[in-house]
CSV table of C-alpha atoms and ligand atoms in Angstrom, one decimal:
chain,number,residue,atom,x,y,z
A,46,MET,CA,-12.4,18.4,-62.2
A,47,PRO,CA,-13.5,22.0,-62.0
A,48,ARG,CA,-17.1,22.6,-61.4
A,49,SER,CA,-18.3,24.2,-64.7
A,50,ALA,CA,-16.8,20.2,-66.2
A,51,ILE,CA,-19.3,19.0,-64.4
A,52,ALA,CA,-22.2,17.3,-67.5
A,53,PRO,CA,-25.4,18.7,-66.4
A,54,LYS,CA,-26.9,14.8,-66.7
A,55,ASP,CA,-24.3,13.8,-63.7
A,56,ARG,CA,-25.5,16.8,-62.5
A,57,LEU,CA,-28.7,14.9,-60.8
A,58,ILE,CA,-28.5,12.3,-58.0
A,59,VAL,CA,-31.4,10.3,-57.9
A,60,ALA,CA,-32.7,9.4,-53.9
A,61,LEU,CA,-32.7,5.3,-54.2
A,62,ASP,CA,-34.9,5.8,-51.2
A,63,LEU,CA,-36.4,2.0,-51.7
A,64,PRO,CA,-37.3,-1.4,-49.0
A,65,SER,CA,-35.4,-3.0,-50.8
A,66,PRO,CA,-32.2,-4.0,-53.3
A,67,ALA,CA,-34.3,-5.5,-56.1
A,68,GLN,CA,-37.3,-2.9,-55.9
A,69,ALA,CA,-33.8,-0.3,-56.0
A,70,GLN,CA,-32.8,-1.8,-58.8
A,71,ALA,CA,-35.9,-2.0,-61.0
A,72,LEU,CA,-36.0,1.8,-60.8
A,73,VAL,CA,-32.5,2.1,-61.7
A,74,GLU,CA,-33.3,-0.2,-64.3
A,75,ARG,CA,-36.7,2.3,-65.5
A,76,LEU,CA,-34.3,5.3,-65.6
A,77,GLY,CA,-31.8,3.0,-68.0
A,78,ASP,CA,-29.1,5.6,-70.0
A,79,ALA,CA,-30.6,9.0,-68.2
A,80,VAL,CA,-29.7,8.4,-64.2
A,81,THR,CA,-26.0,8.9,-63.8
A,82,PHE,CA,-25.4,9.3,-60.1
A,83,TYR,CA,-27.9,7.1,-57.4
A,84,LYS,CA,-27.6,7.5,-53.5
A,85,ILE,CA,-28.2,5.1,-51.4
A,86,GLY,CA,-29.2,6.1,-47.5
A,87,TYR,CA,-29.9,4.4,-44.3
A,88,GLN,CA,-33.6,2.6,-46.2
A,89,LEU,CA,-32.0,0.8,-48.4
A,90,GLY,CA,-28.0,1.3,-47.5
A,91,PHE,CA,-29.6,-1.2,-44.1
A,92,ALA,CA,-31.9,-3.4,-45.8
A,93,GLY,CA,-28.8,-4.9,-47.2
A,94,GLY,CA,-28.8,-2.3,-50.9
A,95,LEU,CA,-24.4,-1.1,-50.1
A,96,SER,CA,-23.5,-4.0,-51.8
A,97,MET,CA,-25.5,-2.2,-55.0
A,98,VAL,CA,-22.4,-0.2,-54.6
A,99,ARG,CA,-20.8,-1.6,-56.3
A,100,SER,CA,-23.1,-3.5,-58.9
A,101,LEU,CA,-23.7,0.2,-59.9
A,102,ASN,CA,-20.6,0.8,-60.3
A,103,GLU,CA,-20.7,-2.0,-62.4
A,104,ALA,CA,-23.2,-0.5,-64.8
A,105,GLY,CA,-20.5,2.2,-65.0
A,106,LYS,CA,-22.9,4.7,-62.6
A,107,LYS,CA,-21.9,6.4,-59.4
A,108,VAL,CA,-22.5,6.0,-55.9
A,109,PHE,CA,-23.4,8.8,-53.4
A,110,VAL,CA,-22.9,6.5,-49.8
A,111,ASP,CA,-25.7,9.1,-47.3
A,112,LEU,CA,-25.0,7.8,-44.1
A,113,LYS,CA,-23.9,11.0,-42.1
A,114,LEU,CA,-21.8,9.1,-39.8
A,115,HIS,CA,-21.7,10.3,-36.5
A,116,ASP,CA,-19.5,8.7,-33.5
A,117,ILE,CA,-16.1,8.9,-31.9
A,118,GLY,CA,-13.6,9.7,-34.2
A,119,ASN,CA,-12.0,6.6,-34.1
A,120,THR,CA,-14.9,4.5,-35.2
A,121,VAL,CA,-15.4,7.0,-37.8
A,122,LYS,CA,-12.0,6.2,-38.7
A,123,ARG,CA,-12.7,2.9,-38.8
A,124,GLY,CA,-16.1,3.3,-40.5
A,125,VAL,CA,-15.0,5.4,-43.3
A,126,GLU,CA,-11.6,2.4,-44.5
A,127,SER,CA,-14.7,-0.1,-44.1
A,128,LEU,CA,-15.8,2.4,-46.3
A,129,SER,CA,-13.8,3.3,-49.1
A,130,SER,CA,-13.6,-0.7,-50.5
A,131,LEU,CA,-17.3,0.0,-51.7
A,132,GLY,CA,-16.1,2.4,-54.7
A,133,ALA,CA,-18.6,5.1,-53.8
A,134,THR,CA,-17.9,8.1,-54.9
A,135,PHE,CA,-19.1,10.1,-52.1
A,136,LEU,CA,-19.8,9.7,-47.7
A,137,THR,CA,-21.5,12.4,-45.5
A,138,VAL,CA,-20.5,12.9,-41.8
A,139,HIS,CA,-22.2,15.1,-40.0
A,140,ALA,CA,-20.2,18.2,-40.0
A,141,TYR,CA,-18.8,18.3,-36.4
A,142,PRO,CA,-15.3,18.7,-36.0
A,143,GLN,CA,-13.4,15.5,-34.4
A,144,THR,CA,-15.9,13.7,-37.4
A,145,MET,CA,-14.7,15.3,-39.2
A,146,GLN,CA,-11.4,15.1,-39.0
A,147,ALA,CA,-11.7,11.1,-38.7
A,148,ALA,CA,-13.1,10.7,-42.0
A,149,VAL,CA,-10.6,13.1,-44.3
A,150,SER,CA,-7.7,10.7,-42.8
A,151,ALA,CA,-9.8,7.6,-42.9
A,152,ARG,CA,-10.3,8.2,-46.7
A,153,GLY,CA,-6.9,8.3,-47.8
A,154,LYS,CA,-6.4,9.3,-51.7
A,155,THR,CA,-8.0,6.6,-53.1
A,156,GLY,CA,-11.2,6.0,-51.1
A,157,PRO,CA,-14.8,8.2,-50.9
A,158,LYS,CA,-15.1,12.3,-51.9
A,159,ILE,CA,-16.7,13.1,-47.5
A,160,LEU,CA,-19.2,15.2,-47.7
A,161,ALA,CA,-20.3,17.3,-44.5
A,162,VAL,CA,-23.6,18.2,-43.9
A,163,THR,CA,-24.0,21.0,-42.6
A,164,VAL,CA,-27.5,21.1,-40.7
A,165,LEU,CA,-30.5,18.9,-42.3
A,166,THR,CA,-33.3,20.6,-45.1
A,167,SER,CA,-36.0,19.4,-42.5
A,168,TYR,CA,-34.5,21.7,-40.0
A,169,ASP,CA,-35.5,25.5,-39.6
A,170,GLU,CA,-34.8,28.3,-37.7
A,171,ALA,CA,-37.3,26.6,-33.9
A,172,ASP,CA,-35.9,23.1,-35.2
A,173,VAL,CA,-32.1,24.3,-34.6
A,174,GLN,CA,-33.1,26.6,-31.0
A,175,ALA,CA,-35.2,23.1,-29.7
A,176,ALA,CA,-31.8,21.0,-30.7
A,177,GLY,CA,-29.9,23.2,-27.8
A,178,PHE,CA,-27.7,25.3,-30.2
A,179,ARG,CA,-27.6,29.2,-29.2
A,180,LEU,CA,-26.5,29.8,-32.9
A,181,ASN,CA,-29.2,30.7,-35.4
A,182,LEU,CA,-29.5,27.9,-38.2
A,183,ALA,CA,-27.5,30.9,-40.3
A,184,GLU,CA,-24.8,30.9,-38.6
A,185,LEU,CA,-24.6,27.0,-36.8
A,186,VAL,CA,-24.3,26.3,-41.4
A,187,ALA,CA,-21.1,28.9,-41.8
A,188,MET,CA,-18.6,28.0,-39.2
A,189,ARG,CA,-19.4,24.8,-39.4
A,190,ALA,CA,-18.8,24.9,-43.3
A,191,ARG,CA,-15.7,27.2,-42.1
A,192,GLN,CA,-15.0,24.4,-39.7
A,193,ALA,CA,-15.4,21.2,-42.7
A,194,LYS,CA,-12.5,24.0,-45.2
A,195,GLU,CA,-10.4,23.7,-42.7
A,196,LEU,CA,-10.2,20.6,-42.3
A,197,GLY,CA,-9.9,19.4,-45.7
A,198,VAL,CA,-13.3,18.3,-46.4
A,199,ASP,CA,-14.2,18.5,-49.9
A,200,GLY,CA,-17.6,19.2,-50.1
A,201,ILE,CA,-20.6,20.4,-48.6
A,202,VAL,CA,-24.6,18.5,-48.4
A,203,CYS,CA,-26.2,22.1,-47.7
A,204,SER,CA,-29.9,23.9,-48.6
A,205,PRO,CA,-30.2,26.0,-51.8
A,206,GLU,CA,-31.2,28.4,-50.0
A,207,GLU,CA,-27.2,28.5,-48.8
A,208,THR,CA,-25.3,28.2,-51.8
A,209,ILE,CA,-24.6,31.5,-52.7
A,210,ALA,CA,-23.9,32.3,-48.8
A,211,LEU,CA,-21.9,29.5,-48.4
A,212,ARG,CA,-19.8,29.2,-51.9
A,213,GLU,CA,-18.7,32.8,-50.7
A,214,ILE,CA,-16.8,30.8,-46.6
A,215,VAL,CA,-15.9,27.4,-49.0
A,216,GLY,CA,-14.4,29.4,-52.3
A,217,ASP,CA,-14.7,27.2,-55.6
A,218,GLU,CA,-12.4,23.7,-54.5
A,219,MET,CA,-15.4,21.9,-52.6
A,220,CYS,CA,-18.6,20.8,-54.6
A,221,LEU,CA,-21.4,21.9,-52.6
A,222,VAL,CA,-23.9,19.2,-53.1
A,223,THR,CA,-28.5,19.9,-52.6
A,224,PRO,CA,-30.8,17.9,-51.4
A,225,GLY,CA,-34.6,20.2,-50.5
A,226,ILE,CA,-34.8,20.3,-54.5
A,227,ARG,CA,-38.4,20.6,-56.0
A,228,PRO,CA,-40.3,20.8,-59.7
A,229,SER,CA,-43.0,23.5,-60.2
A,230,GLY,CA,-45.8,21.7,-58.9
A,231,SER,CA,-44.5,19.0,-57.1
A,232,ALA,CA,-45.4,18.0,-53.0
A,233,SER,CA,-42.5,19.3,-50.6
A,234,GLY,CA,-43.2,16.7,-47.8
A,235,ASP,CA,-41.0,16.8,-44.8
A,236,GLN,CA,-38.6,18.5,-46.6
A,237,LYS,CA,-38.9,23.7,-45.3
A,238,ARG,CA,-36.4,24.5,-47.4
A,239,VAL,CA,-36.6,23.8,-50.6
A,240,MET,CA,-36.0,25.3,-54.4
A,241,THR,CA,-36.6,24.5,-57.9
A,242,PRO,CA,-33.8,22.6,-59.6
A,243,GLY,CA,-33.0,25.8,-61.8
A,244,ARG,CA,-32.7,28.3,-59.4
A,245,ALA,CA,-30.8,25.5,-57.0
A,246,ILE,CA,-28.1,24.9,-59.7
A,247,ALA,CA,-28.4,29.2,-60.7
A,248,ALA,CA,-27.8,29.9,-57.2
A,249,GLY,CA,-24.2,28.3,-57.6
A,250,SER,CA,-25.2,23.9,-56.4
A,251,ASP,CA,-23.1,21.6,-58.3
A,252,TYR,CA,-24.9,18.6,-57.2
A,253,LEU,CA,-28.8,18.2,-56.8
A,254,VAL,CA,-30.3,15.3,-54.6
A,255,VAL,CA,-33.7,14.6,-56.1
A,256,GLY,CA,-35.9,11.7,-54.1
A,257,ARG,CA,-39.4,11.4,-54.5
A,258,PRO,CA,-40.1,13.8,-57.1
A,259,VAL,CA,-38.5,11.2,-59.6
A,260,VAL,CA,-38.9,7.4,-57.2
A,261,GLU,CA,-42.7,8.5,-56.5
A,262,ALA,CA,-43.2,9.6,-59.8
A,263,ALA,CA,-45.8,7.8,-62.7
A,264,ASP,CA,-42.5,7.8,-65.5
A,265,PRO,CA,-39.6,8.4,-63.1
A,266,ARG,CA,-37.3,8.4,-66.5
A,267,ALA,CA,-38.8,11.8,-67.2
A,268,ALA,CA,-38.9,13.3,-64.2
A,269,ALA,CA,-35.7,12.5,-63.8
A,270,GLU,CA,-34.6,14.1,-67.8
A,271,SER,CA,-36.8,16.9,-67.2
A,272,ILE,CA,-34.9,17.9,-63.9
A,273,GLN,CA,-31.1,17.4,-65.6
A,274,ALA,CA,-33.1,19.4,-68.7
A,275,GLU,CA,-33.9,22.3,-66.5
A,276,ILE,CA,-30.2,22.0,-64.8
A,277,ALA,CA,-28.2,23.2,-68.1
A,278,GLN,CA,-30.9,25.8,-69.3
A,279,ALA,CA,-30.1,27.6,-65.8
A,280,LEU,CA,-26.2,26.4,-66.7
A,281,GLY,CA,-27.4,28.4,-70.1
B,463,C5P,O1,-37.2,12.0,-51.4
B,463,C5P,P1,-36.4,14.2,-50.9
B,463,C5P,O2,-36.2,14.3,-53.0
B,463,C5P,O3,-36.6,14.5,-49.9
B,463,C5P,O4,-35.3,12.6,-50.6
B,463,C5P,C1,-34.0,14.8,-50.1
B,463,C5P,C2,-32.5,13.2,-49.9
B,463,C5P,O5,-31.2,13.7,-49.6
B,463,C5P,C3,-33.4,12.0,-48.8
B,463,C5P,O6,-33.0,10.4,-49.5
B,463,C5P,C4,-32.6,12.8,-48.0
B,463,C5P,O7,-32.3,11.2,-46.8
B,463,C5P,C5,-31.8,13.3,-48.1
B,463,C5P,N1,-31.1,14.6,-47.3
B,463,C5P,C6,-31.2,15.2,-46.6
B,463,C5P,N2,-31.2,16.2,-46.1
B,463,C5P,C7,-29.8,16.1,-45.9
B,463,C5P,C8,-28.9,15.5,-46.2
B,463,C5P,C9,-29.4,14.7,-47.1
B,463,C5P,O8,-32.4,15.7,-47.6
B,463,C5P,N3,-29.2,17.3,-45.5
Protein backbone atom coordinates (compact mmCIF):
# COMPACT_ATOMS: atom_id res chain seq x y z
CA MET A 1 0.00 0.00 0.00
CA PRO A 2 1.45 3.44 -0.87
CA ARG A 3 2.41 5.37 2.25
CA SER A 4 -0.13 8.14 1.60
CA ALA A 5 -3.00 5.63 1.35
CA ILE A 6 -2.93 4.68 5.03
CA ALA A 7 -5.87 6.38 6.79
CA PRO A 8 -4.86 8.65 9.71
CA LYS A 9 -6.86 6.52 12.16
CA ASP A 10 -5.06 3.32 11.10
CA ARG A 11 -1.66 4.90 11.76
CA LEU A 12 -2.12 4.71 15.54
CA ILE A 13 -1.04 1.37 17.03
CA VAL A 14 -2.05 1.04 20.67
CA ALA A 15 0.38 -1.08 22.71
CA LEU A 16 -1.66 -3.48 24.86
CA ASP A 17 0.95 -3.41 27.64
CA LEU A 18 -1.28 -5.05 30.26
CA PRO A 19 -0.86 -8.09 32.52
CA SER A 20 -3.72 -10.29 31.31
CA PRO A 21 -5.86 -10.99 28.25
CA ALA A 22 -8.94 -10.04 30.32
CA GLN A 23 -7.55 -6.56 31.04
CA ALA A 24 -6.43 -6.17 27.42
CA GLN A 25 -9.85 -7.21 26.16
CA ALA A 26 -11.51 -4.69 28.50
CA LEU A 27 -9.32 -1.92 27.06
CA VAL A 28 -10.07 -3.05 23.48
CA GLU A 29 -13.77 -2.84 24.29
CA ARG A 30 -13.39 0.64 25.80
CA LEU A 31 -11.54 1.81 22.71
CA GLY A 32 -14.22 0.24 20.48
CA ASP A 33 -14.17 1.34 16.85
CA ALA A 34 -11.79 4.23 17.61
CA VAL A 35 -8.70 1.99 17.35
CA THR A 36 -7.99 -0.42 14.49
CA PHE A 37 -4.43 -1.56 15.23
CA TYR A 38 -2.98 -3.13 18.40
CA LYS A 39 0.43 -4.25 19.55
CA ILE A 40 1.01 -7.28 21.75
CA GLY A 41 4.41 -7.42 23.45
CA TYR A 42 6.17 -9.41 26.17
CA GLN A 43 3.87 -8.60 29.07
CA LEU A 44 0.60 -9.64 27.44
CA GLY A 45 2.08 -12.17 25.01
CA PHE A 46 3.73 -14.21 27.77
CA ALA A 47 0.55 -14.05 29.87
CA GLY A 48 -1.52 -15.91 27.26
CA GLY A 49 -2.18 -12.87 25.09
CA LEU A 50 -0.88 -14.27 21.78
CA SER A 51 -4.22 -16.03 21.35
CA MET A 52 -5.75 -12.55 21.12
CA VAL A 53 -4.15 -12.10 17.69
CA ARG A 54 -6.81 -14.36 16.24
CA SER A 55 -9.75 -12.86 18.16
CA LEU A 56 -8.64 -9.31 17.33
CA ASN A 57 -8.37 -10.29 13.64
CA GLU A 58 -11.88 -11.73 13.82
CA ALA A 59 -13.04 -8.39 15.23
CA GLY A 60 -11.52 -6.67 12.18
CA LYS A 61 -8.40 -5.35 13.94
CA LYS A 62 -4.78 -5.62 12.85
CA VAL A 63 -2.14 -6.85 15.26
CA PHE A 64 1.55 -6.13 15.62
CA VAL A 65 3.33 -8.92 17.52
CA ASP A 66 6.30 -7.25 19.21
CA LEU A 67 8.48 -10.08 20.45
CA LYS A 68 11.75 -8.55 19.20
CA LEU A 69 13.20 -11.93 18.21
CA HIS A 70 16.93 -12.54 18.27
CA ASP A 71 18.50 -16.02 18.27
CA ILE A 72 20.44 -18.27 15.93
CA GLY A 73 19.02 -18.23 12.41
CA ASN A 74 17.45 -21.68 12.57
CA THR A 75 15.57 -20.88 15.79
CA VAL A 76 14.33 -17.55 14.43
CA LYS A 77 13.17 -19.28 11.25
CA ARG A 78 11.19 -21.90 13.18
CA GLY A 79 9.73 -19.27 15.49
CA VAL A 80 8.58 -17.08 12.60
CA GLU A 81 7.04 -20.12 10.90
CA SER A 82 4.99 -20.84 14.04
CA LEU A 83 4.01 -17.19 14.46
CA SER A 84 2.98 -16.94 10.79
CA SER A 85 -0.16 -18.99 11.38
CA LEU A 86 -1.41 -16.50 14.00
CA GLY A 87 -2.40 -13.83 11.49
CA ALA A 88 -0.30 -10.90 12.73
CA THR A 89 0.34 -7.97 10.39
CA PHE A 90 3.76 -7.01 11.83
CA LEU A 91 6.42 -8.95 13.75
CA THR A 92 9.59 -7.44 15.21
CA VAL A 93 13.12 -8.83 15.23
CA HIS A 94 16.32 -7.17 16.39
CA ALA A 95 18.28 -5.77 13.45
CA TYR A 96 21.09 -8.35 13.37
CA PRO A 97 21.81 -9.65 9.85
CA GLN A 98 21.40 -13.39 10.61
CA THR A 99 18.18 -12.76 12.49
CA MET A 100 16.67 -10.52 9.81
CA GLN A 101 17.62 -12.92 7.03
CA ALA A 102 16.06 -15.89 8.83
CA ALA A 103 12.84 -13.97 9.59
CA VAL A 104 12.44 -12.73 6.00
CA SER A 105 12.99 -16.19 4.55
CA ALA A 106 10.52 -17.78 7.01
CA ARG A 107 7.69 -15.25 6.58
CA GLY A 108 7.24 -16.17 2.91
CA LYS A 109 4.40 -14.41 1.12
CA THR A 110 1.69 -14.99 3.72
CA GLY A 111 3.47 -14.41 7.04
CA PRO A 112 3.66 -11.14 8.97
CA LYS A 113 5.65 -8.21 7.64
CA ILE A 114 9.01 -8.14 9.38
CA LEU A 115 10.02 -4.97 11.22
CA ALA A 116 13.60 -4.58 12.39
CA VAL A 117 14.32 -2.83 15.67
CA THR A 118 17.47 -0.76 15.12
CA VAL A 119 18.24 0.58 18.61
CA LEU A 120 15.65 0.64 21.38
CA THR A 121 14.20 4.08 22.03
CA SER A 122 15.07 3.80 25.72
CA TYR A 123 18.77 3.83 24.73
CA ASP A 124 20.79 7.01 24.50
CA GLU A 125 24.43 7.44 23.46
CA ALA A 126 25.75 6.39 26.87
CA ASP A 127 23.68 3.18 26.82
CA VAL A 128 25.00 2.29 23.34
CA GLN A 129 28.61 2.80 24.47
CA ALA A 130 27.98 0.81 27.68
CA ALA A 131 26.69 -2.07 25.53
CA GLY A 132 30.12 -2.20 23.87
CA PHE A 133 29.43 -0.77 20.42
CA ARG A 134 32.22 1.19 18.71
CA LEU A 135 29.75 3.07 16.47
CA ASN A 136 27.77 5.94 17.92
CA LEU A 137 24.00 5.67 18.16
CA ALA A 138 23.24 7.40 14.82
CA GLU A 139 25.85 5.33 12.97
CA LEU A 140 24.56 2.10 14.46
CA VAL A 141 20.97 2.92 13.51
CA ALA A 142 22.00 3.86 9.94
CA MET A 143 24.10 0.73 9.46
CA ARG A 144 21.31 -1.52 10.69
CA ALA A 145 18.74 0.21 8.47
CA ARG A 146 20.95 -0.29 5.39
CA GLN A 147 21.38 -3.96 6.26
CA ALA A 148 17.61 -4.36 6.80
CA LYS A 149 16.90 -2.90 3.36
CA GLU A 150 19.48 -5.13 1.69
CA LEU A 151 17.97 -8.20 3.34
CA GLY A 152 14.40 -7.45 2.22
CA VAL A 153 12.97 -6.47 5.63
CA ASP A 154 9.57 -4.73 5.34
CA GLY A 155 10.02 -1.91 7.82
CA ILE A 156 11.99 -0.38 10.64
CA VAL A 157 11.08 0.39 14.23
CA CYS A 158 12.90 3.58 15.09
CA SER A 159 12.93 6.64 17.26
CA PRO A 160 10.94 9.52 15.76
CA GLU A 161 14.15 11.60 15.84
CA GLU A 162 15.71 9.19 13.35
CA THR A 163 12.85 9.15 10.85
CA ILE A 164 14.15 11.78 8.42
CA ALA A 165 17.63 10.24 8.20
CA LEU A 166 16.21 6.71 7.91
CA ARG A 167 13.79 7.63 5.12
CA GLU A 168 16.81 8.75 3.10
CA ILE A 169 18.38 5.33 3.63
CA VAL A 170 15.41 3.01 3.16
CA GLY A 171 13.31 5.00 0.62
CA ASP A 172 9.52 4.83 0.36
CA GLU A 173 9.15 1.07 0.05
CA MET A 174 9.82 0.29 3.71
CA CYS A 175 7.53 1.51 6.47
CA LEU A 176 8.78 3.38 9.51
CA VAL A 177 7.09 2.56 12.80
CA THR A 178 7.88 4.77 15.75
CA PRO A 179 7.37 4.27 19.46
CA GLY A 180 8.60 6.93 21.88
CA ILE A 181 5.54 9.08 21.17
CA ARG A 182 4.35 11.50 23.81
CA PRO A 183 1.48 13.95 23.32
CA SER A 184 2.57 17.29 24.77
CA GLY A 185 2.16 17.37 28.53
CA SER A 186 2.39 13.58 29.10
CA ALA A 187 5.18 11.92 31.12
CA SER A 188 8.06 10.43 29.11
CA GLY A 189 8.65 7.58 31.60
CA ASP A 190 11.72 5.51 30.57
CA GLN A 191 11.67 6.73 26.94
CA LYS A 192 14.66 8.99 26.29
CA ARG A 193 14.04 9.97 22.67
CA VAL A 194 10.43 11.16 22.41
CA MET A 195 8.33 13.30 20.02
CA THR A 196 4.70 14.46 19.79
CA PRO A 197 2.41 12.56 17.37
CA GLY A 198 2.11 15.49 14.95
CA ARG A 199 5.85 16.06 14.73
CA ALA A 200 6.57 12.34 14.30
CA ILE A 201 4.15 12.09 11.36
CA ALA A 202 5.47 15.30 9.82
CA ALA A 203 8.98 13.82 10.07
CA GLY A 204 7.85 10.81 7.96
CA SER A 205 6.68 8.09 10.37
CA ASP A 206 4.05 5.79 8.86
CA TYR A 207 2.73 4.31 12.12
CA LEU A 208 2.95 5.52 15.71
CA VAL A 209 3.09 3.04 18.60
CA VAL A 210 1.59 4.48 21.76
CA GLY A 211 1.33 2.66 25.06
CA ARG A 212 1.08 4.46 28.37
CA PRO A 213 -0.40 7.76 27.08
CA VAL A 214 -3.49 5.75 26.00
CA VAL A 215 -3.46 2.72 28.32
CA GLU A 216 -3.04 4.80 31.50
CA ALA A 217 -5.29 7.70 30.42
CA ALA A 218 -8.41 8.41 32.48
CA ASP A 219 -10.31 8.27 29.19
CA PRO A 220 -8.32 6.00 26.80
CA ARG A 221 -10.71 6.49 23.89
CA ALA A 222 -10.46 10.29 24.11
CA ALA A 223 -6.65 10.01 24.35
CA ALA A 224 -6.52 7.78 21.24
CA GLU A 225 -8.85 10.05 19.30
CA SER A 226 -6.86 13.13 20.18
CA ILE A 227 -3.66 11.44 18.91
CA GLN A 228 -5.47 10.45 15.69
CA ALA A 229 -6.68 14.05 15.25
CA GLU A 230 -3.10 15.24 15.61
CA ILE A 231 -2.00 12.64 13.02
CA ALA A 232 -4.71 13.79 10.57
CA GLN A 233 -3.73 17.41 11.05
CA ALA A 234 -0.06 16.65 10.41
CA LEU A 235 -0.96 14.83 7.19
CA GLY A 236 -2.81 17.98 6.06
O1 LIG B 1 4.20 3.23 26.94
P1 LIG B 1 4.99 3.59 25.71
O2 LIG B 1 4.23 4.51 24.76
O3 LIG B 1 6.39 4.07 26.02
O4 LIG B 1 5.12 2.20 24.93
C1 LIG B 1 5.93 2.03 23.82
C2 LIG B 1 5.80 0.63 23.33
O5 LIG B 1 6.65 0.47 22.20
C3 LIG B 1 6.21 -0.43 24.34
O6 LIG B 1 5.33 -1.53 24.14
C4 LIG B 1 7.63 -0.80 23.93
O7 LIG B 1 7.93 -2.14 24.19
C5 LIG B 1 7.60 -0.57 22.43
N1 LIG B 1 8.87 -0.30 21.79
C6 LIG B 1 9.72 0.72 22.17
N2 LIG B 1 10.91 0.90 21.52
C7 LIG B 1 11.23 0.13 20.49
C8 LIG B 1 10.37 -0.89 20.09
C9 LIG B 1 9.18 -1.07 20.75
O8 LIG B 1 9.41 1.46 23.08
N3 LIG B 1 12.36 0.37 19.82
